[in-house]
Tab-separated table of C-alpha atoms in Angstrom:
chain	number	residue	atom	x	y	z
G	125	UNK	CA	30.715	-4.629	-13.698
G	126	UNK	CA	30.320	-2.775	-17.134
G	127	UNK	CA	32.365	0.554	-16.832
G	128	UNK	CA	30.243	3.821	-18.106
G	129	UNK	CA	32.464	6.575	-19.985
G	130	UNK	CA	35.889	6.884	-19.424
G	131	UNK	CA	35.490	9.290	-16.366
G	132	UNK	CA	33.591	6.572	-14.534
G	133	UNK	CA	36.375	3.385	-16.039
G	134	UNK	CA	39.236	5.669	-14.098
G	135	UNK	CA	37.461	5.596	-10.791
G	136	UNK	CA	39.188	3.457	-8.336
G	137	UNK	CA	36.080	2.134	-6.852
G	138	UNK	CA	32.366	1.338	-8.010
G	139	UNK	CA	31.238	1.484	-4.449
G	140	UNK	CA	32.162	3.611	-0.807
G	141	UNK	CA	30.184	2.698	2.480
G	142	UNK	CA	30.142	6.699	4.045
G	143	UNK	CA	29.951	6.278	7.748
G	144	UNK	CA	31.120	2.954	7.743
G	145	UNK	CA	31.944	2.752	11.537
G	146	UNK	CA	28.988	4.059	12.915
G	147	UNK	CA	25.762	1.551	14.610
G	148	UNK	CA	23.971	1.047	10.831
G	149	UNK	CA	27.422	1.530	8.666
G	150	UNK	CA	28.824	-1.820	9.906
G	151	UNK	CA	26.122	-3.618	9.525
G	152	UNK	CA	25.828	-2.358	5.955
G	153	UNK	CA	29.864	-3.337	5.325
G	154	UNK	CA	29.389	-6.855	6.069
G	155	UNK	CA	26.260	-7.073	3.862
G	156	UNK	CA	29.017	-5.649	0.918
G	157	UNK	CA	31.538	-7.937	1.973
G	158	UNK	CA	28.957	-10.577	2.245
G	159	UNK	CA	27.192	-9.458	-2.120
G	160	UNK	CA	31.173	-8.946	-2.954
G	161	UNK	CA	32.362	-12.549	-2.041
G	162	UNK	CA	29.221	-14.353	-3.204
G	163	UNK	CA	29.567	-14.712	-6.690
G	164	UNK	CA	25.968	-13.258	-7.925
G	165	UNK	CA	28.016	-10.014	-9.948
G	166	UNK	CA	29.293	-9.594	-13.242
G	167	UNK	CA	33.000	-9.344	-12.267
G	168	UNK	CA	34.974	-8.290	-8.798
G	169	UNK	CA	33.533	-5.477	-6.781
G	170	UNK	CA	35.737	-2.934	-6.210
G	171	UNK	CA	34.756	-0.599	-2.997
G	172	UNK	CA	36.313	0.870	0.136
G	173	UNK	CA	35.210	2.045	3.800
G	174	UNK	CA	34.836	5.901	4.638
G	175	UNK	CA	34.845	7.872	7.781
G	176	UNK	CA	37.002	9.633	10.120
G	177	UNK	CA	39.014	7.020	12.059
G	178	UNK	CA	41.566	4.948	10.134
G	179	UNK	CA	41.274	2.721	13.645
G	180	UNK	CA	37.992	2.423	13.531
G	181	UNK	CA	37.214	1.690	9.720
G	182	UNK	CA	40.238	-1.367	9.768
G	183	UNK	CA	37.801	-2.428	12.771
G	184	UNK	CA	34.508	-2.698	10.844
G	185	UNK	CA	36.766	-4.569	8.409
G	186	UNK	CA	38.060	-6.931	10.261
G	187	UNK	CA	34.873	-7.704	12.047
G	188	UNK	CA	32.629	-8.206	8.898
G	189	UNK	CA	35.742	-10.351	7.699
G	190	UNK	CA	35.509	-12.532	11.074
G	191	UNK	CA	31.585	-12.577	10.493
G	192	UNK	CA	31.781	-13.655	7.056
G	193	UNK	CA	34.276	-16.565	8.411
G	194	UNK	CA	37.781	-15.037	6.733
G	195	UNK	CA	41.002	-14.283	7.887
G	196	UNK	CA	40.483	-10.858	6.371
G	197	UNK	CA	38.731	-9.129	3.606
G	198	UNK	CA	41.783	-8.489	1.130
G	199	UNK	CA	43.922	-5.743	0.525
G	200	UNK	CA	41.391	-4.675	-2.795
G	201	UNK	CA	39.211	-3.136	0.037
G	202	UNK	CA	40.139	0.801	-0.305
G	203	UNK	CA	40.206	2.770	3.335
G	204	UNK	CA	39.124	6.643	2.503
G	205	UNK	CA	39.400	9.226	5.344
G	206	UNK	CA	36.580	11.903	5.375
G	207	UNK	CA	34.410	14.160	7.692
G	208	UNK	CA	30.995	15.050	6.975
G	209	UNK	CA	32.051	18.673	8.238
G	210	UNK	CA	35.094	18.644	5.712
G	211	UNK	CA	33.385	19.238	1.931
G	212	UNK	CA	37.043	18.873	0.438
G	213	UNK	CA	37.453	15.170	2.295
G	214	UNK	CA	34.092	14.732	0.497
G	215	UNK	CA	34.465	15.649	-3.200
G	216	UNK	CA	37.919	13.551	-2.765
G	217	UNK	CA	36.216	10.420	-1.786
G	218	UNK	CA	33.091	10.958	-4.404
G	219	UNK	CA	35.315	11.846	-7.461
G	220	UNK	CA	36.752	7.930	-6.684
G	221	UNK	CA	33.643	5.912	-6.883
G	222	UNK	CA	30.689	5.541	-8.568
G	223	UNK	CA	28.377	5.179	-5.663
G	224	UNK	CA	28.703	6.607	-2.523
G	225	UNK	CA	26.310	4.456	0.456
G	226	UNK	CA	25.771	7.239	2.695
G	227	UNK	CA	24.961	5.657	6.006
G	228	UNK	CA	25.915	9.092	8.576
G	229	UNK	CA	22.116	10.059	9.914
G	230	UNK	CA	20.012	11.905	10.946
G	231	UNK	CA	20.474	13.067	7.364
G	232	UNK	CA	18.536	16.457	8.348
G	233	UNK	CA	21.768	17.229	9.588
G	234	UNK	CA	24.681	15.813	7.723
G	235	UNK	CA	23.197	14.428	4.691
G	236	UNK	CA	23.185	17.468	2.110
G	237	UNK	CA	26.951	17.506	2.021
G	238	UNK	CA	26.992	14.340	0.954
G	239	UNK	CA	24.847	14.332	-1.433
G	240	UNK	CA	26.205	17.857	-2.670
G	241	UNK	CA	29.777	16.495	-2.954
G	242	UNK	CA	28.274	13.579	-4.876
G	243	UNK	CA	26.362	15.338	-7.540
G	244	UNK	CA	28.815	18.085	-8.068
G	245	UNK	CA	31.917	15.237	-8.588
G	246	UNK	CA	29.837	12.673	-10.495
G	247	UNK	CA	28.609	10.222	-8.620
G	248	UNK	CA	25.371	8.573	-7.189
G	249	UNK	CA	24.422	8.334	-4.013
G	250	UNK	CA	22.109	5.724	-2.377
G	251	UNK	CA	20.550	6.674	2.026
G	252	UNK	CA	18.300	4.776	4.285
G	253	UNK	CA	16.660	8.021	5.103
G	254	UNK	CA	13.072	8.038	6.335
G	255	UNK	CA	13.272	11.671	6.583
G	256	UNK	CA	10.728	12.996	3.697
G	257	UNK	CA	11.677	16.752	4.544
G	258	UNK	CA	15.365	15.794	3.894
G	259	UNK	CA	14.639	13.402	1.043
G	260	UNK	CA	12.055	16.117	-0.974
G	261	UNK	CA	14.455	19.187	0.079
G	262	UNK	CA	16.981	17.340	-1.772
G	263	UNK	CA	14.623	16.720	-4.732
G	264	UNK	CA	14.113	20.316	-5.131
G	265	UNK	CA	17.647	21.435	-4.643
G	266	UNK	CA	19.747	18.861	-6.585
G	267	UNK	CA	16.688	17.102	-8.862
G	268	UNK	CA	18.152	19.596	-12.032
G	269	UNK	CA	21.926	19.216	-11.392
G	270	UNK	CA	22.310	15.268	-11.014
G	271	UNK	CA	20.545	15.222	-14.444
G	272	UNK	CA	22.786	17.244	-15.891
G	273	UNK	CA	25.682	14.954	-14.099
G	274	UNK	CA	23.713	11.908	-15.198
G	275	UNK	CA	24.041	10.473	-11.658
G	276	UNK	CA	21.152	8.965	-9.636
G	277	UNK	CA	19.888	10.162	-5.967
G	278	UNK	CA	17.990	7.914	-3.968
G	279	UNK	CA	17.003	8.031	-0.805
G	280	UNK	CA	15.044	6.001	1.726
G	281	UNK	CA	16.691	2.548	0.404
G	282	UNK	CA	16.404	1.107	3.891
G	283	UNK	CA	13.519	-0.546	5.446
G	284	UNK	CA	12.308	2.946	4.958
G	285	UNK	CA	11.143	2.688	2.230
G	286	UNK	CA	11.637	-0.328	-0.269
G	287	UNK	CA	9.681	-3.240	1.089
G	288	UNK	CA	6.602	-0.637	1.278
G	289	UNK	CA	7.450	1.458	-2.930
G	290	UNK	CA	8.556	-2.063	-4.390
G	291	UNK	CA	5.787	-4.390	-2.565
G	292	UNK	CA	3.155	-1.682	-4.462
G	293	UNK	CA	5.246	-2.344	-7.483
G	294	UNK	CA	5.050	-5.987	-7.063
G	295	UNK	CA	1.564	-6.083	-6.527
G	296	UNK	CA	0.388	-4.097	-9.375
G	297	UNK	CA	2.707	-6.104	-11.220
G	298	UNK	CA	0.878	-9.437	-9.971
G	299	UNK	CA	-2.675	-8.095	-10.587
G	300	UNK	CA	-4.176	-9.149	-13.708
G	301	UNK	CA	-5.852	-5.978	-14.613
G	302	UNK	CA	-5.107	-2.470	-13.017
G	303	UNK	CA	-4.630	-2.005	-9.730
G	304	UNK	CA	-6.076	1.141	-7.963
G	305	UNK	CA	-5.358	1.271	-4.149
G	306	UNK	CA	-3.719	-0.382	-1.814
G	307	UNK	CA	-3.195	-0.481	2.233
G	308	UNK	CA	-0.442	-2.684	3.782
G	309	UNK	CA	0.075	-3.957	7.039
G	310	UNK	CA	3.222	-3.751	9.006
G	311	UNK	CA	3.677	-6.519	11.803
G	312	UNK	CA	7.085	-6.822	13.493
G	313	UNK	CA	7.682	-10.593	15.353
G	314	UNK	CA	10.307	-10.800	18.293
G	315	UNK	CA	11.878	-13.534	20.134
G	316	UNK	CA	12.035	-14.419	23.802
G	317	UNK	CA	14.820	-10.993	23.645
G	318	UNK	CA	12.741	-8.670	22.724
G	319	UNK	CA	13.836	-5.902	20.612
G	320	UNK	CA	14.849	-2.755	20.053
G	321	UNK	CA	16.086	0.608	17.638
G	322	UNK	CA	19.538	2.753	17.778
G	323	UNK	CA	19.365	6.075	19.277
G	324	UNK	CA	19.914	7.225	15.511
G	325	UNK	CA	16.289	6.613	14.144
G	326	UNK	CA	14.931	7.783	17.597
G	327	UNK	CA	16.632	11.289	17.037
G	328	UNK	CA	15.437	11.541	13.190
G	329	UNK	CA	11.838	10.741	14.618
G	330	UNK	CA	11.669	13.419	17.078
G	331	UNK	CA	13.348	16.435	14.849
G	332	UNK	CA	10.797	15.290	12.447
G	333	UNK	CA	7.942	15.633	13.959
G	334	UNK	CA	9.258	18.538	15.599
G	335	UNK	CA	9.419	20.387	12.049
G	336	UNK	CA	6.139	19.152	10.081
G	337	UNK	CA	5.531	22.798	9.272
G	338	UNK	CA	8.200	23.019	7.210
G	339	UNK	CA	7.739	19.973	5.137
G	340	UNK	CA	4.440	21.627	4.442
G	341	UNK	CA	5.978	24.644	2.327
G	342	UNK	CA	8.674	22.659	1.353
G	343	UNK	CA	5.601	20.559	-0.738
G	344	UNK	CA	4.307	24.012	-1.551
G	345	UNK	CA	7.556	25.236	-3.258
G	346	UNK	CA	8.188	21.907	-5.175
G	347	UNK	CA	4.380	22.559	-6.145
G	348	UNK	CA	4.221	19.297	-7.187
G	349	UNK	CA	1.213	18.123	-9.935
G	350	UNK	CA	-1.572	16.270	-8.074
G	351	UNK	CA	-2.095	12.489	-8.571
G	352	UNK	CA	-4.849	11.518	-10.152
G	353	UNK	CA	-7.018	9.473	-8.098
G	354	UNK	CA	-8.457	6.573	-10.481
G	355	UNK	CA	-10.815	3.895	-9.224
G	356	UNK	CA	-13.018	3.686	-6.306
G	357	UNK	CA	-11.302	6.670	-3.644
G	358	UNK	CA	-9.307	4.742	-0.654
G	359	UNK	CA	-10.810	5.340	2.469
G	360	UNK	CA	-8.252	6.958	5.410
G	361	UNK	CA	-8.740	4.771	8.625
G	362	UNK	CA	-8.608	6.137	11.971
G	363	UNK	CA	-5.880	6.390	14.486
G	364	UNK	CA	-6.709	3.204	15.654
G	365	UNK	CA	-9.113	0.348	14.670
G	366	UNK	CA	-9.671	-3.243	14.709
G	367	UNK	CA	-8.338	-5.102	12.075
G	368	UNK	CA	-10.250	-8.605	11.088
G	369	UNK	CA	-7.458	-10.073	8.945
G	370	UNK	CA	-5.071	-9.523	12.087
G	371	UNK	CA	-7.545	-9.723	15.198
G	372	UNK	CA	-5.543	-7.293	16.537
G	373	UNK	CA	-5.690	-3.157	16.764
G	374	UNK	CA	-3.252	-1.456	13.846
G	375	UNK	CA	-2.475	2.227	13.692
G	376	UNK	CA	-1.088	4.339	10.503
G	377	UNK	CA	2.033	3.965	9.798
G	378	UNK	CA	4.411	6.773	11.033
G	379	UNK	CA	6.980	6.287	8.578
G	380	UNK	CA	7.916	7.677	5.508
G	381	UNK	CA	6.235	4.956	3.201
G	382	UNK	CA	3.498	7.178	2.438
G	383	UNK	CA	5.110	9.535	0.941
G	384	UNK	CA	7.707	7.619	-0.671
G	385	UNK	CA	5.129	5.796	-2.472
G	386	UNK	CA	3.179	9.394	-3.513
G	387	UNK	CA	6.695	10.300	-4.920
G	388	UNK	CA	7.025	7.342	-7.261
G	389	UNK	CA	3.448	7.031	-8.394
G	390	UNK	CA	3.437	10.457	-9.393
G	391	UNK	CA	6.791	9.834	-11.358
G	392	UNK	CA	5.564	6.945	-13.260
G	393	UNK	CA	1.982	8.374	-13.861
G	394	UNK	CA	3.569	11.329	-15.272
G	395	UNK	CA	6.652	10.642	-16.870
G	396	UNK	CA	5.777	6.726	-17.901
G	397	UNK	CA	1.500	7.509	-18.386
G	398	UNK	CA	1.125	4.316	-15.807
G	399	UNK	CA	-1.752	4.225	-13.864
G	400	UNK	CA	-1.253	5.624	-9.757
G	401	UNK	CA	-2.168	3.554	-7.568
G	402	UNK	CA	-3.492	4.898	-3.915
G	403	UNK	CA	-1.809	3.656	-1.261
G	404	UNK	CA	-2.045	3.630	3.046
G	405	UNK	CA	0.317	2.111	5.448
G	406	UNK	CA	-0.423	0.854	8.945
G	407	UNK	CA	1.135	-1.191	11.736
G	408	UNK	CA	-0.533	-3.954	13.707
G	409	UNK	CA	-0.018	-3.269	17.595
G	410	UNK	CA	-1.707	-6.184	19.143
G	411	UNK	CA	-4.618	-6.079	22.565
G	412	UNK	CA	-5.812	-3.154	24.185
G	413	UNK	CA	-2.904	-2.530	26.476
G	414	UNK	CA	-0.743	-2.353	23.645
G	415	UNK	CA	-2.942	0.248	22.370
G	416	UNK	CA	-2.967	2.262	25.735
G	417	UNK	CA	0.915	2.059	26.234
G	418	UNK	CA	0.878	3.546	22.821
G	419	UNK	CA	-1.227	6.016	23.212
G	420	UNK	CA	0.078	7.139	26.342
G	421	UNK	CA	4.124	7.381	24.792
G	422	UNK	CA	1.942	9.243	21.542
G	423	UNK	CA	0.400	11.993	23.519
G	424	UNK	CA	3.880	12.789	25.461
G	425	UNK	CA	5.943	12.509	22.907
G	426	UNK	CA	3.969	14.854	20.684
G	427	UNK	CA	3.592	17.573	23.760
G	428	UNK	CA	7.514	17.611	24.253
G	429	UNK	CA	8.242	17.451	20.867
G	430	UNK	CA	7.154	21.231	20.218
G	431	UNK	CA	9.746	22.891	22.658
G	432	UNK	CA	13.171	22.809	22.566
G	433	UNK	CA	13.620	21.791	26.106
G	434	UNK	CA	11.191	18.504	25.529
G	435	UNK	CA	13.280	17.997	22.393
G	436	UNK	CA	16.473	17.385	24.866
G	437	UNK	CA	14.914	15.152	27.456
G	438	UNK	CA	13.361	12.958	24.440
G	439	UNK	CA	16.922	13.002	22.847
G	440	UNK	CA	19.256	12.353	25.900
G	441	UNK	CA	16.470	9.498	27.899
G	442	UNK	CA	15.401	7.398	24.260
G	443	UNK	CA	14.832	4.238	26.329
G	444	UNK	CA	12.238	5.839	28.898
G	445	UNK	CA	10.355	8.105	26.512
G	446	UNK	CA	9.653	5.105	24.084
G	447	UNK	CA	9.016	2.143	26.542
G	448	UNK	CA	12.660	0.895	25.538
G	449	UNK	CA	11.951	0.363	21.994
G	450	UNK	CA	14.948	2.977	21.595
G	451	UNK	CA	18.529	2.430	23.401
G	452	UNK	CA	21.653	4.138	22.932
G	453	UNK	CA	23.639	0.892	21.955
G	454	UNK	CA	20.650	-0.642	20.004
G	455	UNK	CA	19.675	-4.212	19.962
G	456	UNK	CA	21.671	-7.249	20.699
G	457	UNK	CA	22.602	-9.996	17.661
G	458	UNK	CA	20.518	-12.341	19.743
G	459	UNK	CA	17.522	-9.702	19.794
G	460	UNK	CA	18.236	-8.976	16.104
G	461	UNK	CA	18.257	-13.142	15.513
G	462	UNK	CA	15.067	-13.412	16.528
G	463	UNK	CA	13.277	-10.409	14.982
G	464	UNK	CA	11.533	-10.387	11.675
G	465	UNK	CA	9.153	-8.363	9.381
G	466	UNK	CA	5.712	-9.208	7.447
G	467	UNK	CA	4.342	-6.136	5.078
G	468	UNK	CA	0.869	-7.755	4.012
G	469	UNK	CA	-0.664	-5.540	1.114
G	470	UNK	CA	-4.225	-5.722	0.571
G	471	UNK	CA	-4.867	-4.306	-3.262
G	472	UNK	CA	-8.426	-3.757	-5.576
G	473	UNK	CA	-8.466	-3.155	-8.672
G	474	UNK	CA	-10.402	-3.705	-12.127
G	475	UNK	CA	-10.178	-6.688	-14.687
G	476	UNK	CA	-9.101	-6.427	-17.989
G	477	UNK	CA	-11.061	-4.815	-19.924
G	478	UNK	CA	-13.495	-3.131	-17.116
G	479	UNK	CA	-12.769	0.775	-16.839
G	480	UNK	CA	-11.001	1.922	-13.424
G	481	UNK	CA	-12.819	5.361	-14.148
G	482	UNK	CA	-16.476	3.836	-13.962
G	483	UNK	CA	-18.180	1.341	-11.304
G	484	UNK	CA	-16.686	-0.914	-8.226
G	485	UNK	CA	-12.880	-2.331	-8.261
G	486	UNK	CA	-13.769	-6.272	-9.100
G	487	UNK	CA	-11.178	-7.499	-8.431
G	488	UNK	CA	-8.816	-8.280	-5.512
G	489	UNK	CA	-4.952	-9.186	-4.963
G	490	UNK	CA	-2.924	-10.322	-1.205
G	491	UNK	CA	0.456	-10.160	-1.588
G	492	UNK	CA	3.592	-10.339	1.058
G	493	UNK	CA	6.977	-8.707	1.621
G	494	UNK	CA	8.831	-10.523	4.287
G	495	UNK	CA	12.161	-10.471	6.022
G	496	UNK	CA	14.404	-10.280	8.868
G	497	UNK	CA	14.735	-7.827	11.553
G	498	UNK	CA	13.879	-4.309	9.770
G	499	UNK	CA	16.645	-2.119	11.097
G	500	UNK	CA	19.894	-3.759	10.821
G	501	UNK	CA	19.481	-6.735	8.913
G	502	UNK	CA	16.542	-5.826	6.373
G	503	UNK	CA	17.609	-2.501	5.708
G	504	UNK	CA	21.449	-3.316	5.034
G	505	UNK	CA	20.385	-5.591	2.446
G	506	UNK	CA	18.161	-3.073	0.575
G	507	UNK	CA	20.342	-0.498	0.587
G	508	UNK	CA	23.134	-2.712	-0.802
G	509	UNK	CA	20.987	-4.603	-3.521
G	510	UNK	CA	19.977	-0.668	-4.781
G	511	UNK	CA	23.439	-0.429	-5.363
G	512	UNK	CA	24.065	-3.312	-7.353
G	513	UNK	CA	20.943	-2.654	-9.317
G	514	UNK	CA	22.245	1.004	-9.890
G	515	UNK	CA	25.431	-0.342	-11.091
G	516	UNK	CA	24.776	-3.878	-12.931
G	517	UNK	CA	20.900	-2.980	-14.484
G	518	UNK	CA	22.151	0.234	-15.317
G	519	UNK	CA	20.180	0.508	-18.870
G	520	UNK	CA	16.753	0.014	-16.761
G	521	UNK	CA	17.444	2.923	-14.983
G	522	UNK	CA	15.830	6.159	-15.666
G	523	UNK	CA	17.144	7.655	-19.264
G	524	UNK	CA	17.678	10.849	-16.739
G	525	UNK	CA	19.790	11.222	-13.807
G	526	UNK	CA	17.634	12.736	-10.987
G	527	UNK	CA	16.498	12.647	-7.337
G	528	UNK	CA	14.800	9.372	-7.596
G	529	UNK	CA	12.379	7.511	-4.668
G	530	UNK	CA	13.468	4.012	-5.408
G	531	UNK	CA	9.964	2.926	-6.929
G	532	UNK	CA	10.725	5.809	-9.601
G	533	UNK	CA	14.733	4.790	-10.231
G	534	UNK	CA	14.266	0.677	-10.121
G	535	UNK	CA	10.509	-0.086	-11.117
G	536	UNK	CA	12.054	-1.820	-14.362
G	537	UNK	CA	15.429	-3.240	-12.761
G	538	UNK	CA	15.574	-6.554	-11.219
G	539	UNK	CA	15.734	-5.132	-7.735
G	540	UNK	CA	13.174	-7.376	-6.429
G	541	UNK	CA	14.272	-10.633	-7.576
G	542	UNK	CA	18.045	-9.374	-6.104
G	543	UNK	CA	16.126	-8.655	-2.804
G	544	UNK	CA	14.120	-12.151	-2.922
G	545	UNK	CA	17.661	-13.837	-2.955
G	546	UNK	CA	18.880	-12.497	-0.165
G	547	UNK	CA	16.270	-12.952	2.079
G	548	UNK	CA	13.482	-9.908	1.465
G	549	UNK	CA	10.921	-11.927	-0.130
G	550	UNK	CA	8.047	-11.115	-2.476
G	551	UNK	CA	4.989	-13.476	-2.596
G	552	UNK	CA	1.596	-13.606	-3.842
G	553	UNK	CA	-0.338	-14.823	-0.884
G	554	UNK	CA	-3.868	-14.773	-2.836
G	555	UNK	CA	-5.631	-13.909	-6.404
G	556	UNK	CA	-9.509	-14.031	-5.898
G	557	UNK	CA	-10.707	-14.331	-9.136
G	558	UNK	CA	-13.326	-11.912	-10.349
């Protein structure tokens, strides 16, 4: 790994997994241990475990170590005590790395520090947040003062949101012409187990929703520019429709893909003069009665979620309130084994040499992001990839540090060919031509 200026060549470590003990922060070790031992970097990775129990970190070290088939993952492995509630455990562990993986959620509530102690002791900082009022609130507050450090923030490197910002990367990318709008499809396969999601993203959900208000003059005081719309305008679908490519009912998507993808087309329409493309997201949900279940869980969950006393009964009974999608210990290995992802995008746009601002899109594009299961195994992997593109494709980064979406920080790194390795893959599925 090429060191930066001399500050950064006498850090002890290029990389820290924050949080390593907790449900996502071991799965996100192994997937270091895993990139570290397997021979695809420049040189030796250098990075350590942080969180408050020595006990527990040497745990989550000797378990990926087991998992990855070793005795043990080498003394080079650093062990950093630090409390999210302790800002001078966190400078100490930032001003000895170069990236910090902050895996301690809901982020609403412990992520600032982190990303505080990061900017203000030189470092970058990569989350699987897909919290947009903690991700944008962050933009506003620290977007100025990481440039000036010339370190990178960027959030939502999980399953939230990379598959969804790089797939419409990809697939404008793969269009020959420009592409104007897109919609992509979400399906989720399980095995014979089932699945399900830790507690953790259950409690992000419901404070979320709970506080949409705010996100709405936290958009007002960024007062973002608006995005041009070019090309025929993308229609919004309805809460819930049949979809013909599927044969089965879809709903929007929930998550914070939207937005993400807003974020980094606005970016590189305005800073790189590229044209935005339009995007929605959905979710296939399969028959009817999948569609009533839903819609039954919807309509309580969104009448609780306004008082404080709903907000404690959704928080301390996850598995009852959402039909056991959500548990307290989270899903199984077996359950995890046999649960994968397909994000289908369907894109339009116009051929060379036709002008998006005048007539019909003419031409079409189908392309595919798959992997495995979204919340442990997926989103480990693209939150450890960012990392390695942050630190090995360094001079495709942004010229300015910043509070990136990862569209915006790795549109021109090779962050999607790292991913396709390790098992998110990026496909064209079809190219009508016009």
């Amino acid at each position: 790994m090429a060191a930066g200026s001399g500050e950064a060549a006498e850090r002890p470590y290029e990389l820290v997994v924050f949080g390593a003990s907790g449900f996502t922060g071991q799965f996100v070790v192994e997937e270091v241990a895993r990139t570290a031992s397997g021979g695809e970097l420049r040189g030796p990775l250098r990075w350590a475990v942080a969180g408050r129990s020595r006990n527990k970190l040497q745990e989550v070290l000797e378990r990926a170590a087991e998992r990855l088939g070793k005795t043990a993952l080498g003394p080079e492995v650093g062990v950093l005590l630090c409390d999210v509630g302790d800002p001078a455990s966190l400078a100490a562990m930032a001003k000895q790395t170069r990236v910090v993986l902050n895996c301690v959620g809901p982020y609403r509530f412990f992520g600032e520090p982190v990303v505080k102690a990061c900017v203000e002791n030189g470092a970058s900082c990569i989350d699987i947040s897909g919290e947009p009022q903690f991700l944008e609130g962050m933009y506003l507050k620290y977007n100025e003062k990481a440039a000036e450090k010339k370190v990178y923030v960027i959030g939502s490197c999980g399953f939230d949101s990379i598959p969804a910002d790089m797939g419409v990367l990809y697939t404008r990318d793969k269009l020959k012409g420009t592409l104007t709008a897109v919609e992509s499809f979400l399906t989720v396969k399980t095995g014979p187990e089932g699945s399900c999601i830790h507690d953790g993203t259950w409690k992000s959900a419901v404070y979320g929703l709970a506080d949409q208000d705010n996100l709405k003059a936290l958009r007002k005081k960024i007062g973002y520019s608006p995005v041009p719309v070019v090309g025929a305008k993308l229609k919004r679908r309805g809460l819930v429709f049949y979809s013909q490519e599927f044969k089965q009912y879809s709903i929007p998507f929930m998550g914070s893909d939207v937005s993400v993808v807003k974020r980094s087309q606005r970016y590189l329409h305005s800073q790189l003069q590229e044209t935005p493309v339009q995007y929605g997201a959905y979710v296939t949900v399969g028959g009817l009665g999948s569609v009533m279940k839903l819609m039954f869980a919807g309509i309580l969950f969104l009448l609780l979620v306004k008082f404080s006393f709903g907000r404690k009964l959704l928080t301390k009974y996850p598995e009852f309130f959402s039909a056991g999608r959500f548990t307290k210990k989270g899903p199984t290995q077996k359950q995890m084994d046999g649960t994968s992802f397909t994000m289908t995008f369907f894109g339009e746009g116009y051929s060379e040499g036709q002008d998006p601002q005048s007539g019909k899109p003419n031409v079409k594009i189908c392309t595919q992001v798959k992997g495995p299961e979204p919340g442990y195994v997926a989103t480990p992997i693209a939150m450890v990839q960012a990392a390695v593109a942050l630190l090995e494709d360094s001079a495709h980064l942004p010229k300015e540090g910043g509070v990136y979406s990862p569209g915006a920080a790795f549109s021109k790194t090779k962050l999607i060919d790292r991913l396709s390795k390790r098992g998110v893959e990026f496909s064209v599925i079809s190219q009508p031509e016009v």
